[in-house]
Coordinates of N, CA and C in Angstrom, one line a residue:
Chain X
X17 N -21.7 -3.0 -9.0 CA -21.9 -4.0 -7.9 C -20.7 -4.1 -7.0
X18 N -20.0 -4.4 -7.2 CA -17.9 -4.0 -6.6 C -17.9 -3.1 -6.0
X19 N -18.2 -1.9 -6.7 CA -18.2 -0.3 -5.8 C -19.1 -0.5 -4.6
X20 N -20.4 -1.2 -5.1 CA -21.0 -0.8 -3.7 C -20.9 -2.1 -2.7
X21 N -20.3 -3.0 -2.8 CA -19.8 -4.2 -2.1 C -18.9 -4.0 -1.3
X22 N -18.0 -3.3 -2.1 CA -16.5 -2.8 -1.7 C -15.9 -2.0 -1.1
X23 N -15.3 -1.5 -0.3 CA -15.3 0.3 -0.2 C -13.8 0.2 -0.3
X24 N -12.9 1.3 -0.2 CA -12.2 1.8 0.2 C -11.1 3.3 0.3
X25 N -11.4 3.8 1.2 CA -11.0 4.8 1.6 C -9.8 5.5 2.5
X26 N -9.3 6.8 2.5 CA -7.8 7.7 2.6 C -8.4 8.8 3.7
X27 N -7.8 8.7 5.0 CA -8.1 9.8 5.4 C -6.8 10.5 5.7
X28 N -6.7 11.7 6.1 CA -5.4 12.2 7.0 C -5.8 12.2 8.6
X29 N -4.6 11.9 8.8 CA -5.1 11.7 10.4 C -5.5 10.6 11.0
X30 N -5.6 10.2 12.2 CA -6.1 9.0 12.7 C -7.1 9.1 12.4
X31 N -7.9 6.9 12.1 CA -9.1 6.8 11.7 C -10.1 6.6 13.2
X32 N -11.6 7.1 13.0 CA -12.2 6.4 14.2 C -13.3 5.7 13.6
X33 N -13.9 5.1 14.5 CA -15.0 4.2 13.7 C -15.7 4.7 13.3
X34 N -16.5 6.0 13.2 CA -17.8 6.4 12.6 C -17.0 6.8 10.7
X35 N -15.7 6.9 10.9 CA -15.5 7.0 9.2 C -15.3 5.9 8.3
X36 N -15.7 4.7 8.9 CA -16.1 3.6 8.2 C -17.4 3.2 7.7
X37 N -17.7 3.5 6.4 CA -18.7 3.4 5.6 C -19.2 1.9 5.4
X38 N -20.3 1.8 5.6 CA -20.2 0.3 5.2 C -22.3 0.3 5.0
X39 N -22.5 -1.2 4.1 CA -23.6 -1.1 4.0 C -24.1 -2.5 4.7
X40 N -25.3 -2.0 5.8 CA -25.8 -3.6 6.4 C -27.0 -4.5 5.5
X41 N -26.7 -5.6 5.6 CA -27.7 -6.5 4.7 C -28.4 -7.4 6.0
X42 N -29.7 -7.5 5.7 CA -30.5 -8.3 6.4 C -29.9 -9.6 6.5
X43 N -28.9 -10.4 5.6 CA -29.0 -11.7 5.5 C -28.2 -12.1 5.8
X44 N -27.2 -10.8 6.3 CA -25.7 -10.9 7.2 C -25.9 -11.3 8.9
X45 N -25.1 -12.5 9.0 CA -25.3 -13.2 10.5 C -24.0 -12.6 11.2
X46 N -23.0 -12.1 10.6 CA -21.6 -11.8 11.4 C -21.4 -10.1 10.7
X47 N -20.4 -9.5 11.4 CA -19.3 -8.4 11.4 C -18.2 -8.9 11.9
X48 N -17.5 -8.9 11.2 CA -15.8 -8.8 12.0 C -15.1 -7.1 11.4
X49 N -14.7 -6.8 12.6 CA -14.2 -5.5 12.3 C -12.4 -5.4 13.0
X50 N -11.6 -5.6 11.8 CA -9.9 -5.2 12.5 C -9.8 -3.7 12.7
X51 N -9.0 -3.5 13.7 CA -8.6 -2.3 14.4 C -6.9 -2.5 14.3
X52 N -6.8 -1.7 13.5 CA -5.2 -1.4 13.6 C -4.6 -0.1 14.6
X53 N -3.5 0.0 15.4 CA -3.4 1.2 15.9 C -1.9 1.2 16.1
X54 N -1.3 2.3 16.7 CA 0.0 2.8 16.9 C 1.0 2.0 18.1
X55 N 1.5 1.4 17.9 CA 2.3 0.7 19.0 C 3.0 1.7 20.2
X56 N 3.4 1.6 21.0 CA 4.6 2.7 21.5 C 5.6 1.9 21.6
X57 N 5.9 0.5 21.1 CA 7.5 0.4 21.2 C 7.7 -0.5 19.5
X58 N 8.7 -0.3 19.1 CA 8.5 -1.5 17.8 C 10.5 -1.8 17.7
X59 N 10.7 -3.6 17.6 CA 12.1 -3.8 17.6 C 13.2 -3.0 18.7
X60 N 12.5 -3.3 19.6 CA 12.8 -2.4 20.8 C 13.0 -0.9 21.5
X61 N 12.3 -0.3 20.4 CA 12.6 1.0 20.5 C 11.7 1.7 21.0
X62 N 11.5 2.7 21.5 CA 10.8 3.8 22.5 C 9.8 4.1 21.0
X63 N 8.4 4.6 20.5 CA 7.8 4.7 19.7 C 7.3 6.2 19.8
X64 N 7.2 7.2 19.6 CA 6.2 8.6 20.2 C 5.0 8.8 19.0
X65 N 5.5 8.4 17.6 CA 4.8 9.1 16.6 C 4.8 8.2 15.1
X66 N 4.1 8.1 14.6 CA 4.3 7.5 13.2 C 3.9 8.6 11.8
X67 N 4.2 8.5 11.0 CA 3.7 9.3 9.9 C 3.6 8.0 8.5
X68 N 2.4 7.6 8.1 CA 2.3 7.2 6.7 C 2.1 7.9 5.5
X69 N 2.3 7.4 4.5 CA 2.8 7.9 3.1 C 2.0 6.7 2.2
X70 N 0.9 7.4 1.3 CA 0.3 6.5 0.1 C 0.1 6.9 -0.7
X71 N 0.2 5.7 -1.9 CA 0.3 6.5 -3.2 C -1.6 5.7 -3.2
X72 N -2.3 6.8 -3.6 CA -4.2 6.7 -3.3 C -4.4 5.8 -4.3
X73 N -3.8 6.5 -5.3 CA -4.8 5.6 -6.9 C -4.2 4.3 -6.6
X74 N -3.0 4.0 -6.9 CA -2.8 2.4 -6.8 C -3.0 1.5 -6.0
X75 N -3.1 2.4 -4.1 CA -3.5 1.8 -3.0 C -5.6 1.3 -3.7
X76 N -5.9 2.3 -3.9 CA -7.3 2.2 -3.9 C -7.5 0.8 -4.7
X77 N -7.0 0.6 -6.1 CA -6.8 -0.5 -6.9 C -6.5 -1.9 -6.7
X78 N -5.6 -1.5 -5.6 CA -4.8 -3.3 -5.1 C -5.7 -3.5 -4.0
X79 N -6.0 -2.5 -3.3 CA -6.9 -2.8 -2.0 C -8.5 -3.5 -2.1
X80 N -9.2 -2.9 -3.4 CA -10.4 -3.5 -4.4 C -9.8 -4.9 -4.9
X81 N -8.8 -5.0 -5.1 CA -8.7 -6.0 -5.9 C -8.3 -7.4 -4.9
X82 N -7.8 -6.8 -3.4 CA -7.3 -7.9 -2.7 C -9.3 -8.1 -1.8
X83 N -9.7 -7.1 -1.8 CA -11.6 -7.5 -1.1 C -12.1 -8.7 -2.1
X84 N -11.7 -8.5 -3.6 CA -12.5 -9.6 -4.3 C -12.1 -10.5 -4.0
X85 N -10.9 -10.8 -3.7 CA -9.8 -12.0 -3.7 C -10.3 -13.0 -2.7
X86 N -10.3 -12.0 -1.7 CA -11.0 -12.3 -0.6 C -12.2 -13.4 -0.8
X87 N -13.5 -12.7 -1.0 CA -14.6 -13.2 -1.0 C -14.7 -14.2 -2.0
X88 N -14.0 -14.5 -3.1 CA -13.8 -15.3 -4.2 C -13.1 -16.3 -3.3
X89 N -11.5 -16.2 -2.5 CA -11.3 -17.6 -1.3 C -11.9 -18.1 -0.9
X90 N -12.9 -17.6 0.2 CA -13.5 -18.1 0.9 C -15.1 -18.1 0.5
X91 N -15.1 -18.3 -1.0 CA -16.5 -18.7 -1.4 C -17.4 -17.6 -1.4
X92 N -17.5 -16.3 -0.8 CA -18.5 -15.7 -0.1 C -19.2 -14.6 -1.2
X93 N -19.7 -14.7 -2.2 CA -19.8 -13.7 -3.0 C -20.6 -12.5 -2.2
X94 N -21.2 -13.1 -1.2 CA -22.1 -11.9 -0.4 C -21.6 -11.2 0.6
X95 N -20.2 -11.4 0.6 CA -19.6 -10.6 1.2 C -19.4 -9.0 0.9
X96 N -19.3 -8.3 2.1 CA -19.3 -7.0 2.0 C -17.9 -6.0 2.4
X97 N -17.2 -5.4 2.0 CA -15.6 -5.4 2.9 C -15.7 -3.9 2.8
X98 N -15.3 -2.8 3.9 CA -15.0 -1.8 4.3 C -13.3 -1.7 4.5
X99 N -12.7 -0.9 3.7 CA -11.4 -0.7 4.2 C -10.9 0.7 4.1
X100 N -10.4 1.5 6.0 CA -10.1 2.5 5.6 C -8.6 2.6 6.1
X101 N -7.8 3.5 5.6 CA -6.1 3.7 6.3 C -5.9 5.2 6.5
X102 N -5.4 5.4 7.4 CA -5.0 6.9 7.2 C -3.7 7.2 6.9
X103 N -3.3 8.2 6.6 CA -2.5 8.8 6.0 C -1.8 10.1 7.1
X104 N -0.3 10.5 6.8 CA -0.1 11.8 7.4 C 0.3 11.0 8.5
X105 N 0.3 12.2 9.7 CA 1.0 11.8 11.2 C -0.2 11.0 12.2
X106 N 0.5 10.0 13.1 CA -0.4 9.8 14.0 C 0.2 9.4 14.8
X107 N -0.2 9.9 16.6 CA 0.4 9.4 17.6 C -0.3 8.4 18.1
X108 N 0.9 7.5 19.2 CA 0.5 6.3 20.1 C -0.9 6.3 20.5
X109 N -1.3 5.3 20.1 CA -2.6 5.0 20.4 C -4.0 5.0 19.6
X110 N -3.4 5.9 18.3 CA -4.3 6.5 17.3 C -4.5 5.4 16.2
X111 N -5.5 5.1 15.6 CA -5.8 3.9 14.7 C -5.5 4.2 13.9
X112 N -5.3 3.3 12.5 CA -4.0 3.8 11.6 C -4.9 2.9 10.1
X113 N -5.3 1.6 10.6 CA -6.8 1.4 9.6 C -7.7 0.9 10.1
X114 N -8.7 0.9 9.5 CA -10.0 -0.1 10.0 C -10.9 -1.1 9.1
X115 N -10.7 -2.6 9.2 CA -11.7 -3.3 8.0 C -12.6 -3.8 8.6
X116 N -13.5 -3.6 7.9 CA -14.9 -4.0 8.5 C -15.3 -5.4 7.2
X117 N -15.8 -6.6 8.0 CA -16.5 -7.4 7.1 C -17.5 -7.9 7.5
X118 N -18.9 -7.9 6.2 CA -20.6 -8.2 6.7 C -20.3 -9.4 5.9
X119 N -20.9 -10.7 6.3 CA -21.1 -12.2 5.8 C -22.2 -12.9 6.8
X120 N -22.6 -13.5 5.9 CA -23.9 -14.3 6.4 C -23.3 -15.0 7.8
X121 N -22.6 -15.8 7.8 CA -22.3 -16.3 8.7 C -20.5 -16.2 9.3
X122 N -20.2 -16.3 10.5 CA -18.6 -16.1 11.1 C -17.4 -16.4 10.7
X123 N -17.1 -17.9 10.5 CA -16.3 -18.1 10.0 C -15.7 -17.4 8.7
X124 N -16.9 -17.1 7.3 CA -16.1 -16.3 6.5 C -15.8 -14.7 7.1
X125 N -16.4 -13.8 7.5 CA -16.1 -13.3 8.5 C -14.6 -12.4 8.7
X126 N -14.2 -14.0 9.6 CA -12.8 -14.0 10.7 C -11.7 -14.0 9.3
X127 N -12.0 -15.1 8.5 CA -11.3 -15.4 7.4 C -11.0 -14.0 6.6
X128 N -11.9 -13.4 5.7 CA -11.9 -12.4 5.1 C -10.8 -11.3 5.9
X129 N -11.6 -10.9 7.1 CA -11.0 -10.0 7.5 C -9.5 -10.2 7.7
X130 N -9.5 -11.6 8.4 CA -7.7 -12.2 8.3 C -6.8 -11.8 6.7
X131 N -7.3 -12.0 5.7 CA -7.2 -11.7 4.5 C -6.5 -10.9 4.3
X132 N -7.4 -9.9 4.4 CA -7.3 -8.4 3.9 C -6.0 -7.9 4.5
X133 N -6.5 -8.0 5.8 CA -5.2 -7.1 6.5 C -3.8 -7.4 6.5
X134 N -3.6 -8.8 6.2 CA -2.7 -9.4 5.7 C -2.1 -9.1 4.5
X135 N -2.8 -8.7 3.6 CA -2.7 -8.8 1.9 C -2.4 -7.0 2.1
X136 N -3.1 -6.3 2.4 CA -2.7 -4.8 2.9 C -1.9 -4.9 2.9
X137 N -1.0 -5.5 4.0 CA 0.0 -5.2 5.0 C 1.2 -5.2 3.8
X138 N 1.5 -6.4 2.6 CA 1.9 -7.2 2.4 C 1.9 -6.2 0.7
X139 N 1.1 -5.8 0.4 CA 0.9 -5.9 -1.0 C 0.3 -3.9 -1.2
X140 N -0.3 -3.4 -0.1 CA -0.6 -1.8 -0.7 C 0.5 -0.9 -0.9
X141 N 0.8 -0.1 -1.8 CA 1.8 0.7 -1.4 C 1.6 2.0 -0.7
X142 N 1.5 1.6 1.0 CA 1.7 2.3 2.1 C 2.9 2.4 2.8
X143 N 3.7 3.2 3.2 CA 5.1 3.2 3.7 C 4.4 3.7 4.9
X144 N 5.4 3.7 6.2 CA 5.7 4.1 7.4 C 6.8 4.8 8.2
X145 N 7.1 5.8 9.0 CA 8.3 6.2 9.4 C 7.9 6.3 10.5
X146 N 8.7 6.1 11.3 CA 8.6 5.9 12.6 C 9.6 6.8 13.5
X147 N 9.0 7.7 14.8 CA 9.8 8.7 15.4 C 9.4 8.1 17.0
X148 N 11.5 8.1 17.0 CA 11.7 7.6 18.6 C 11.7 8.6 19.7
X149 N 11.9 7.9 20.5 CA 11.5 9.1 21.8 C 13.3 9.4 22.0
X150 N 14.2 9.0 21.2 CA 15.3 9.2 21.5 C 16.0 10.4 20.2
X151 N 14.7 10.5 19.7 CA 15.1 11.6 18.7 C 15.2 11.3 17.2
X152 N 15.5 10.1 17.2 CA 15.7 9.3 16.1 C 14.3 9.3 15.3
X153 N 14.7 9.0 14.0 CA 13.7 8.5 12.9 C 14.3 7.5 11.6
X154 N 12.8 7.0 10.9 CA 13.5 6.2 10.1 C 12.5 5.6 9.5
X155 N 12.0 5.4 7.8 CA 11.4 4.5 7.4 C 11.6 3.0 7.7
X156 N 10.4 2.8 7.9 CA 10.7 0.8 8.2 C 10.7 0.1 6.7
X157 N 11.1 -0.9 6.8 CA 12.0 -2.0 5.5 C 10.6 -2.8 5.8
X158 N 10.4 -3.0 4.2 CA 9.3 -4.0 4.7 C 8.8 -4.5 2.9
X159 N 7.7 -5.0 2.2 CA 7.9 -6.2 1.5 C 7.3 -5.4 -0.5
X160 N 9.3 -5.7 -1.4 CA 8.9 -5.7 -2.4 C 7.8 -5.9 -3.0
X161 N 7.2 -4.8 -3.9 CA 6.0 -5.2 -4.7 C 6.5 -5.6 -6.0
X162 N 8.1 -5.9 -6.7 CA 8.3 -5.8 -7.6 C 8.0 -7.6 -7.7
X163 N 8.0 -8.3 -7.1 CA 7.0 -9.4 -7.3 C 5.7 -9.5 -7.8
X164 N 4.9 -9.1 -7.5 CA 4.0 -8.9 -7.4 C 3.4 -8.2 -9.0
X165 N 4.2 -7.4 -9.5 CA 4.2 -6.9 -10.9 C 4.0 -8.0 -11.8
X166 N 4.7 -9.4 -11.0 CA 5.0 -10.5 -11.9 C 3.8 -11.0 -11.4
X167 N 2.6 -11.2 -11.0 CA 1.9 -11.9 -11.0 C 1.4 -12.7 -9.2
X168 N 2.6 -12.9 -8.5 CA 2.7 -13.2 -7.4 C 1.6 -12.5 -6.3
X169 N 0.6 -12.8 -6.6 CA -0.3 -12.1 -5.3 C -1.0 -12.8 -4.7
X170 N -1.0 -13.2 -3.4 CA -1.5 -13.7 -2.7 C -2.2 -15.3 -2.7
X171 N -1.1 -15.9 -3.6 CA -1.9 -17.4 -3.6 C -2.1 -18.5 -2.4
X172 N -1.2 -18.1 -1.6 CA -1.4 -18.6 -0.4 C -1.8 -18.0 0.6
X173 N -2.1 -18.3 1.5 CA -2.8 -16.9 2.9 C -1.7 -17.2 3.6
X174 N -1.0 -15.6 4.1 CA -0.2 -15.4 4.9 C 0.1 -15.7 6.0
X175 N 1.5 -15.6 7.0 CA 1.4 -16.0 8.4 C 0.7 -14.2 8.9
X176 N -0.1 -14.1 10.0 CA 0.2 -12.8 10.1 C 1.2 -12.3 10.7
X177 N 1.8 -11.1 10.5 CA 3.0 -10.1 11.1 C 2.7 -9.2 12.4
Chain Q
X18 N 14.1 13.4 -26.6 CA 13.7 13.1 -25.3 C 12.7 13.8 -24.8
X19 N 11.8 13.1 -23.9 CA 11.0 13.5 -23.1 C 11.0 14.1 -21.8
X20 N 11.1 15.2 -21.1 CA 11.1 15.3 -19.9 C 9.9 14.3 -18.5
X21 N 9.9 13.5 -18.3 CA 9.2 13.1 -17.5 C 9.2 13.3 -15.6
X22 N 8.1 13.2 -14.8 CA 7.7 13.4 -13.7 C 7.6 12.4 -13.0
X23 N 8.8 12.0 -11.9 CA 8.7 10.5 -11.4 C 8.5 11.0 -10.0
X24 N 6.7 10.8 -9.5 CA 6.5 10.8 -7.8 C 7.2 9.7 -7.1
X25 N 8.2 10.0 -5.9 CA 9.0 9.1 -5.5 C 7.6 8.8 -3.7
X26 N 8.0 7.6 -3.1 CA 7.2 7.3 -2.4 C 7.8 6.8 -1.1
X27 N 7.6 7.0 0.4 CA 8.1 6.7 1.5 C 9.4 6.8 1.7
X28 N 10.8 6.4 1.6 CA 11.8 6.6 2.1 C 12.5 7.6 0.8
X29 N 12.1 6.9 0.1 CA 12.7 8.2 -1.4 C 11.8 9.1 -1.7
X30 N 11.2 9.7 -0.9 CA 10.5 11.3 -0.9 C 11.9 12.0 -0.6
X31 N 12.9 11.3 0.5 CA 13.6 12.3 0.8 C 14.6 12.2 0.0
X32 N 14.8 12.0 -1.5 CA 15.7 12.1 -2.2 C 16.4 13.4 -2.5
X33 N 15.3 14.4 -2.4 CA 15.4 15.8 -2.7 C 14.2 16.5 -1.9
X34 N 13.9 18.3 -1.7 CA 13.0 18.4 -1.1 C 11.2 18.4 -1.7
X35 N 11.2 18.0 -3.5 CA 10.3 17.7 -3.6 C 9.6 16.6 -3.9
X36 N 10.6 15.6 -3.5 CA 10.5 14.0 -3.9 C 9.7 13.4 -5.3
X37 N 10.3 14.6 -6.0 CA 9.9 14.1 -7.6 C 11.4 14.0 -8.3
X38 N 11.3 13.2 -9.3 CA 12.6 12.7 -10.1 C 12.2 13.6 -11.1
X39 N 13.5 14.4 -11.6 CA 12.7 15.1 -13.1 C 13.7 14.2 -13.9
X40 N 13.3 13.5 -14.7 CA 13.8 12.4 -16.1 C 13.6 12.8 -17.3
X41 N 14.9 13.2 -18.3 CA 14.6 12.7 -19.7 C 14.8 11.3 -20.1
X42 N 14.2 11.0 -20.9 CA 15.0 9.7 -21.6 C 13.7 9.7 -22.9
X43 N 14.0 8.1 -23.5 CA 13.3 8.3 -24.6 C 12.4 7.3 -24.8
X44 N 11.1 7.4 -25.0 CA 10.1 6.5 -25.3 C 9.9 6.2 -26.6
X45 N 9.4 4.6 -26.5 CA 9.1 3.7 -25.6 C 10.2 3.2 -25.1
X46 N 10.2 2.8 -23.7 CA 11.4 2.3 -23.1 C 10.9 1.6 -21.7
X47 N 11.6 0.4 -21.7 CA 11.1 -0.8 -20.3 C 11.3 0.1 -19.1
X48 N 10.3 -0.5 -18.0 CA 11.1 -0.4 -16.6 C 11.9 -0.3 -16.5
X49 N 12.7 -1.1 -16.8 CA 14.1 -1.5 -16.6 C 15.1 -1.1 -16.8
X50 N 15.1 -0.3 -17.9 CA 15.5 0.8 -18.8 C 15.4 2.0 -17.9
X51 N 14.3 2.4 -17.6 CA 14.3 3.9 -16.8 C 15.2 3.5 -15.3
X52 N 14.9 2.0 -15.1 CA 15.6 2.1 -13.4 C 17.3 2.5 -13.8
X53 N 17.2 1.5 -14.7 CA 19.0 1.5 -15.3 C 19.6 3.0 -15.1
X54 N 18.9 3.4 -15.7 CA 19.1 5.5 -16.0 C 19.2 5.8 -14.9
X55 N 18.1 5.7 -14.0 CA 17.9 6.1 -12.8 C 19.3 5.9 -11.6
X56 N 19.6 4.8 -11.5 CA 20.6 4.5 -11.0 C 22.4 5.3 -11.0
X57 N 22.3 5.9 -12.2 CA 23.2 6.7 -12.5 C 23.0 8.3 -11.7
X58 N 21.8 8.3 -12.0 CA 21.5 9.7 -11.3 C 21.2 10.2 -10.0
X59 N 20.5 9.2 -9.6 CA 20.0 9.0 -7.9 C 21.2 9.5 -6.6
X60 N 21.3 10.2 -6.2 CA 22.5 9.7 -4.8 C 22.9 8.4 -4.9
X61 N 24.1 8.3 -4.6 CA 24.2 6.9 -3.8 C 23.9 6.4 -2.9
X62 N 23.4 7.0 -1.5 CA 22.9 6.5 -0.6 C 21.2 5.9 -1.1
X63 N 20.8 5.9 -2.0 CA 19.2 6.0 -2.8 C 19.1 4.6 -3.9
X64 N 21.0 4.1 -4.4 CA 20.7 3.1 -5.2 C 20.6 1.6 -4.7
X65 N 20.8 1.4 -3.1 CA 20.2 0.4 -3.2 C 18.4 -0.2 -3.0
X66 N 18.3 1.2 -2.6 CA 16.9 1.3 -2.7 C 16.1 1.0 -3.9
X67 N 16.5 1.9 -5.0 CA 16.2 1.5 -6.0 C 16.0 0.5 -6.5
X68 N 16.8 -0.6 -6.2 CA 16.8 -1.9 -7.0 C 16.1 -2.7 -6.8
X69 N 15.6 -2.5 -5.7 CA 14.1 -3.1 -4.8 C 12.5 -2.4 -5.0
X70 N 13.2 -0.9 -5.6 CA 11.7 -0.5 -6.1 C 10.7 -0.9 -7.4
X71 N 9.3 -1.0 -7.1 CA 8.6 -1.1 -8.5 C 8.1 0.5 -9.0
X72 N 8.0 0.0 -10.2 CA 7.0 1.3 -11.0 C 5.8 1.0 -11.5
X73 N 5.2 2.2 -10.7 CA 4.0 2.2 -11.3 C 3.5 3.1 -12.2
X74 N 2.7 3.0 -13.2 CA 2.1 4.4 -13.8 C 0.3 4.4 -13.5
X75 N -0.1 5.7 -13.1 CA -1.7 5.4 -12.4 C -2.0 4.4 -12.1
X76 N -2.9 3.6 -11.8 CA -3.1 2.6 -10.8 C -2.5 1.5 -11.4
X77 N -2.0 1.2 -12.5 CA -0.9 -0.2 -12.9 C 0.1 -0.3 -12.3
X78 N 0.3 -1.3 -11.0 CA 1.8 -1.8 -11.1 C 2.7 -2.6 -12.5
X79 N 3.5 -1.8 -12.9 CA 4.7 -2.6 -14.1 C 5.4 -3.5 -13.4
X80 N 5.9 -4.6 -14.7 CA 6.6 -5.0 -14.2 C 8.5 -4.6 -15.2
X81 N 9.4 -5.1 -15.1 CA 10.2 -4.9 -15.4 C 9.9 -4.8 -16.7
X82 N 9.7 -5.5 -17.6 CA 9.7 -5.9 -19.2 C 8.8 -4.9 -19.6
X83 N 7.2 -4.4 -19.0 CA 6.5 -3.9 -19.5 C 7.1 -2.4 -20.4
X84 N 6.8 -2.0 -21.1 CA 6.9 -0.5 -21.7 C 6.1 0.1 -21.7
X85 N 6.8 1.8 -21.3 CA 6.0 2.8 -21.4 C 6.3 3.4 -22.3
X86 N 5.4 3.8 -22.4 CA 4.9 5.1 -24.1 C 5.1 6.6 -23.5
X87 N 4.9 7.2 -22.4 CA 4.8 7.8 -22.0 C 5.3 8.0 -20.3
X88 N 5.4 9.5 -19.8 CA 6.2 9.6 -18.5 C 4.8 10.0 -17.9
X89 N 3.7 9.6 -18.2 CA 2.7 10.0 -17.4 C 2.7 9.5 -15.9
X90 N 2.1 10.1 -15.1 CA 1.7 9.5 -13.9 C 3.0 8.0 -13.4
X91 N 3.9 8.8 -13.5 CA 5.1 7.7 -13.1 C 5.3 7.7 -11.7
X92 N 5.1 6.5 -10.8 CA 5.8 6.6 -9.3 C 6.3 5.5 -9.4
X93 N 7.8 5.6 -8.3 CA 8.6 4.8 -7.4 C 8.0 4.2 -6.6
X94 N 8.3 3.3 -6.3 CA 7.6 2.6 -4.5 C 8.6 1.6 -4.5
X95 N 8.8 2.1 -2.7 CA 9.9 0.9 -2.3 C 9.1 0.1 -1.9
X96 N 9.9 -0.9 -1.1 CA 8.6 -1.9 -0.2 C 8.0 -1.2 0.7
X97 N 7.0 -2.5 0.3 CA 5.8 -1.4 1.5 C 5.8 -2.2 3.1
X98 N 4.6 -1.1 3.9 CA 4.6 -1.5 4.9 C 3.5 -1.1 5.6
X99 N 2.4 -1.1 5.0 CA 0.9 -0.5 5.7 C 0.5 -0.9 6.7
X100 N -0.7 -0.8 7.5 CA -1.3 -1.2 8.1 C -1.1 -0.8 9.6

């Protein structure tokens, strides 16, 4: 039931919408669909290229486990959650993940999908490196999971970043 | 001792050119234990990284206290930063 409720998926390369799998239910009144993509400037820097780095099996694991989380918050067991991220290089402009969420009505929805991408952001182990137009490169610093080993996952909803 | 295979992840890929740790040590032995070891062996530009990384083995994130029996499916991960 989870598997087919749930998805989540690894591509290389930039994502587009047709590689988001998802299943429609007649009794679903909403979609909310996030679109993540490639900046061209980050902490004031010139941006040309990004490259991500994931580890699949454990991303797949925390990513399933943050969709239940989800629908378990916000009440919605009939929720449905699509999540895909790519992997490898991608240039300015190129989408980088995509969550799709089916619920009966909006509000859970906006929530869920707020969720996820949050909790993703916060909690998959996905890294980033980022290549300047000045030549420069450099993984970005961004948030311990050794917390999170302890138990610490997501009891509060985050600010987003 | 066991020779074990540690996949390193995002900024510690570039530890070496195949961003795998080759580790002996001896099981069973904590997290905490392997980082300890680790720390000795890593570059120095790599240990403060380290001390901010968790381990995982296949899809379990550990935590420090937990023990492994085994160097299976061992990876690094610094903080993350998806999306």
């Amino acid at each position: 039931m989870i598997n087919q409720q749930y998805q989540v998926s690894f591509k290389s390369g930039p994502v587009v919408s047709g590689d988001l799998n998802f299943s429609s239910h007649k009794s679903h009144g909403a979609a909310c669909v996030f679109e993540g993509t490639v900046r061209d400037i980050n902490m004031g820097r010139k941006v040309i290229k990004l490259c991500y780095d994931i580890n699949q099996k454990l991303a797949q694991k925390i990513i399933l486990d943050i969709c239940l989380e989800a629908s378990e918050r916000y009440n919605c067991p009939e929720a449905v959650v699509s999540v895909i991220h790519s992997w490898g290089e991608l240039k300015v402009g190129d989408i980088s993940v995509l969550v799709r969420v089916g619920t009966p009505h909006r509000r859970e929805a906006f929530n869920i999908a707020q969720y996820v991408i949050d909790e993703l952001k916060h909690r998959s182990p996905i890294w980033k490196k980022e290549f300047y137009s000045d030549g420069d490169s450099g993984w970005l610093k961004g948030h311990t999971l050794c917390q999170l080993a302890h138990g610490d996952s997501g009891k509060e909803p985050r600010s987003p970043v | 001792m066991i020779e074990c295979y540690i996949q390193c992840f995002g900024a510690l890929r570039e530890i070496n050119d195949q961003g795998v740790i080759i580790h002996k040590t001896n099981f069973p032995c904590t997290v905490a234990d392997i980082k300890e070891e680790l720390s000795s062996v890593v570059p120095e530009a790599f240990r403060g990284l380290l001390k901010v990384c968790a381990l995982s083995q296949g899809d379990r994130l550990m935590n420090e206290q937990d023990q492994l029996v085994s160097g299976d499916e061992l990876s690094l991960l610094p903080p993350v930063n998806g999306g």
